[in-house]
Short mmCIF file of C-alpha atoms in Angstrom, two decimals:
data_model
loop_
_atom_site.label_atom_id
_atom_site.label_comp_id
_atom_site.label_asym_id
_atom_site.label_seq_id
_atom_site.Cartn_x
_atom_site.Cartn_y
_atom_site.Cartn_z
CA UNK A 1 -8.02 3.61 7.68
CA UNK A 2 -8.21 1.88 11.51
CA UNK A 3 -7.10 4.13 14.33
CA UNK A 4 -7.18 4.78 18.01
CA UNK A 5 -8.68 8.07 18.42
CA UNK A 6 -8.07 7.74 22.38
CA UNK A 7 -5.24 5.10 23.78
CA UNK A 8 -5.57 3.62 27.15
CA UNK A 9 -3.48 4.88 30.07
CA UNK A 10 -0.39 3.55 30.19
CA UNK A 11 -0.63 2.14 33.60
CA UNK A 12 -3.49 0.50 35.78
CA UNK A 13 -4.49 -1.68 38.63
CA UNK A 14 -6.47 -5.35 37.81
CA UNK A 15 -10.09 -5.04 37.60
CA UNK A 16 -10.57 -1.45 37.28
CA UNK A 17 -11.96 0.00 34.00
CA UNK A 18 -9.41 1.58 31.67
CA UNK A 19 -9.52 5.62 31.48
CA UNK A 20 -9.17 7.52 29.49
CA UNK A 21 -11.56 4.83 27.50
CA UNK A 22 -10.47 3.30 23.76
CA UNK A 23 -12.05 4.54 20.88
CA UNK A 24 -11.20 3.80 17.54
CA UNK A 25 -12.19 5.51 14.23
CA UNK A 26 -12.18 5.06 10.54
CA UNK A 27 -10.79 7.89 8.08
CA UNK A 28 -11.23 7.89 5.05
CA UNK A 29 -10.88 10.42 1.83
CA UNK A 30 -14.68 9.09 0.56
CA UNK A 31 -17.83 8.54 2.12
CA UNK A 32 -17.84 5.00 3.79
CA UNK A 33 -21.29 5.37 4.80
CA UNK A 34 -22.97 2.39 2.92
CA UNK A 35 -20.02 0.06 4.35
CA UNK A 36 -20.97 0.59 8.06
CA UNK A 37 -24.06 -1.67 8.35
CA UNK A 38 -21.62 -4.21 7.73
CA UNK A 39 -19.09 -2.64 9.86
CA UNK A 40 -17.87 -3.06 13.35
CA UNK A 41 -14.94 -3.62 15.68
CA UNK A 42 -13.79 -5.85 18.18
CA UNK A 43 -10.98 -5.21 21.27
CA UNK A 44 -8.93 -8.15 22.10
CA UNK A 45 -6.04 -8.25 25.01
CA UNK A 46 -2.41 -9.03 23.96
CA UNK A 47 -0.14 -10.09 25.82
CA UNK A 48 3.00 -7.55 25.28
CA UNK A 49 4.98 -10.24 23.22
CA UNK A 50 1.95 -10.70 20.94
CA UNK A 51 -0.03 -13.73 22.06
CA UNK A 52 -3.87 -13.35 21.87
CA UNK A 53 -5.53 -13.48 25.28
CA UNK A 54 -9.51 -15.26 24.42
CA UNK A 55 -11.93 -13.76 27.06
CA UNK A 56 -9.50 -12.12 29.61
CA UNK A 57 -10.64 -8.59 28.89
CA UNK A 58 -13.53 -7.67 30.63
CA UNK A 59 -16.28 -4.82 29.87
CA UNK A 60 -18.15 -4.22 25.98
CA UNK A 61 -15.42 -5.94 23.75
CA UNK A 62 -17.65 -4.83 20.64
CA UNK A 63 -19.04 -2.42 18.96
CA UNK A 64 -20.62 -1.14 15.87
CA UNK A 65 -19.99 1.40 13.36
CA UNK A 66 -21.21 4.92 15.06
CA UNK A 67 -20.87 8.09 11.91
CA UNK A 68 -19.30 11.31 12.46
CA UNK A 69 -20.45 14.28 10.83
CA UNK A 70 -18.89 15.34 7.96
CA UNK A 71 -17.78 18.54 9.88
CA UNK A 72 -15.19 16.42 12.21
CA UNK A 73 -11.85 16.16 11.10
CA UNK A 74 -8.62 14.50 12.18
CA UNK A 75 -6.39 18.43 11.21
CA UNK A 76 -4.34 15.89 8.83
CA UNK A 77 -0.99 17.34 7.71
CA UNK A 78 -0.86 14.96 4.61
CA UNK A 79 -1.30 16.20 1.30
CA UNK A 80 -4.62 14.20 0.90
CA UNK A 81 -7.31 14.78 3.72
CA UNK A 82 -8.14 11.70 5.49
CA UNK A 83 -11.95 12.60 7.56
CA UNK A 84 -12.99 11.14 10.34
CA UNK A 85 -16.12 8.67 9.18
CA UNK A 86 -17.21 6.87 11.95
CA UNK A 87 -15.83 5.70 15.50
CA UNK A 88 -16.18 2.97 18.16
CA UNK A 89 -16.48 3.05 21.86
CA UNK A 90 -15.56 0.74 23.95
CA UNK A 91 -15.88 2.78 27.69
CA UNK A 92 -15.68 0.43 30.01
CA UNK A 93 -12.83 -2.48 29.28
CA UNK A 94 -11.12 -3.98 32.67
CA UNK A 95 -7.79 -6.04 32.44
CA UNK A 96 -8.09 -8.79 35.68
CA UNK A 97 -4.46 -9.97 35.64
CA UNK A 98 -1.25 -8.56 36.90
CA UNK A 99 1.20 -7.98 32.99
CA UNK A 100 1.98 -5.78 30.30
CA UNK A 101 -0.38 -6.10 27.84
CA UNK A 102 -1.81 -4.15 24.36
CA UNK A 103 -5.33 -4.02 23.25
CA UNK A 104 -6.15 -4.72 19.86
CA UNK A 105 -9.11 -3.14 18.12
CA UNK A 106 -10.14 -5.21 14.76
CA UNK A 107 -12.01 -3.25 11.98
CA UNK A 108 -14.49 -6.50 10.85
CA UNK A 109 -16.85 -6.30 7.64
CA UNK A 110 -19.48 -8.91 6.56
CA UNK A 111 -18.29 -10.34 3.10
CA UNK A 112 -21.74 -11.65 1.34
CA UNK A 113 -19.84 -12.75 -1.77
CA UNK A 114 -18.73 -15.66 -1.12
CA UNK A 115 -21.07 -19.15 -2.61
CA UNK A 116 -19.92 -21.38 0.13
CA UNK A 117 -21.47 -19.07 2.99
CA UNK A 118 -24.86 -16.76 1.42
CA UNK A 119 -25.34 -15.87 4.67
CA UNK A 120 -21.99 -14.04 4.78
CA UNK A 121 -18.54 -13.87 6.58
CA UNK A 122 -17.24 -11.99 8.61
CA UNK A 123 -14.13 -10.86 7.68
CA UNK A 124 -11.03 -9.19 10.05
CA UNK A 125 -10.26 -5.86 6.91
CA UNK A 126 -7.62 -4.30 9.60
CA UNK A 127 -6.69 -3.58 13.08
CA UNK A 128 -4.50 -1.63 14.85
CA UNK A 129 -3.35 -1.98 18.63
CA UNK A 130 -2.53 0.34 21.47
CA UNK A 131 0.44 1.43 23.63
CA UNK A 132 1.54 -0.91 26.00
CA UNK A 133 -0.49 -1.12 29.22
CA UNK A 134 1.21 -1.89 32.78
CA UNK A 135 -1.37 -3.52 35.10
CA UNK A 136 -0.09 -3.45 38.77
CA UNK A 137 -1.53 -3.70 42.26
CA UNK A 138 -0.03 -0.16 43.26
CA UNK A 139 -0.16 1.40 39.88
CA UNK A 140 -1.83 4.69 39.12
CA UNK A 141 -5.44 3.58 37.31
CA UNK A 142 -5.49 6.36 35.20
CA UNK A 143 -3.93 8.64 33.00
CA UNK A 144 -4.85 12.11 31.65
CA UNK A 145 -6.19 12.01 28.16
CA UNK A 146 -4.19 14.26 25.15
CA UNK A 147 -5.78 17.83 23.76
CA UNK A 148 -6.77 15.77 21.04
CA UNK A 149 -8.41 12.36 23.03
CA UNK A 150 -10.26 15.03 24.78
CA UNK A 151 -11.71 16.93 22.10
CA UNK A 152 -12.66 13.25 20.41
CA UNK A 153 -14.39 12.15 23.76
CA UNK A 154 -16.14 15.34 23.65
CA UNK A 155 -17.59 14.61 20.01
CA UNK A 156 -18.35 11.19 21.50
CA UNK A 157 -20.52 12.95 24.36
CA UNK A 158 -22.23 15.59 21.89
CA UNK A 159 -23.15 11.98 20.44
CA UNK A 160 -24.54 10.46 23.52
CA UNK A 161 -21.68 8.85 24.26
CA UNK A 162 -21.30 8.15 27.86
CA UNK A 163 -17.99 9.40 29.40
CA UNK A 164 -16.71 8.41 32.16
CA UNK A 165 -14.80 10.51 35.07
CA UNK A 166 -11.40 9.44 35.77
CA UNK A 167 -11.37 7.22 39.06
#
């Protein structure tokens, strides 16, 4: 299952690179680790009433499949534990334009069984998009991240993961 791990702030200026930074992850009750060659995600900019924005979101728009160690955990309440499997990063992603926007980030998988295509598809499995996201000339460019976004971004750093400071 797609999720944001960390949401972008609520609120920024044009141009300046969203923080706290997106990262997504994939739970799961099984191992997915023999799915995540063939696994990675994309982030796309929405425009708040849904329309796809191509290319207006600046910054690493992809990423692939990075795993977690089987000793993080998402503290799921449900009656079946979902585990964190694997996570992407997208740190530095810059809106340009004035709106109200939503980023969406899109699970993909390479599909090799289809005859038309041996050389595979790629195929859109799920995705799941953020909060809504104010960019204004006088707006605040960041936000502070939750307990929880912080204690990901730290299992992102203890992975090499570069973090960056709030502006």
């Amino acid at each position: 299952m797609l999720g944001l791990a960390v949401q972008p702030p609520p609120q920024t200026r044009p141009g300046v690179a969203l923080y706290p930074p997106v990262a997504a992850r994939i739970s799961s009750e099984t191992s997915v680790y023999e799915e995540l060659s063939h696994t990675w995600a994309v982030a796309t900019l929405l425009r708040y009433s849904g329309e796809i924005l191509d290319d207006q979101l600046g910054g690493r728009v992809a990423d692939s499949a990075h795993p977690l160690p089987e000793s993080t955990h998402t503290g799921s309440s449900s009656a079946i534990a979902q585990t964190d499997r694997a996570y992407f990063y997208f740190p530095d992603l810059v809106i340009n334009e004035p709106g109200r926007y939503r980023v969406r980030v899109s699970l993909m998988q390479m599909d090799y069984s289809c005859d038309e295509a041996p050389e595979g598809v790629a195929r859109v499995r799920e995705y799941v998009d953020s909060r809504s996201i104010t960019v204004e000339e006088r707006s605040d460019t960041s936000s502070r991240p939750s307990s929880r976004e912080r204690a990901f971004l730290r299992v992102l750093k203890s992975d090499g993961q570069p973090i960056p400071s709030a502006p």
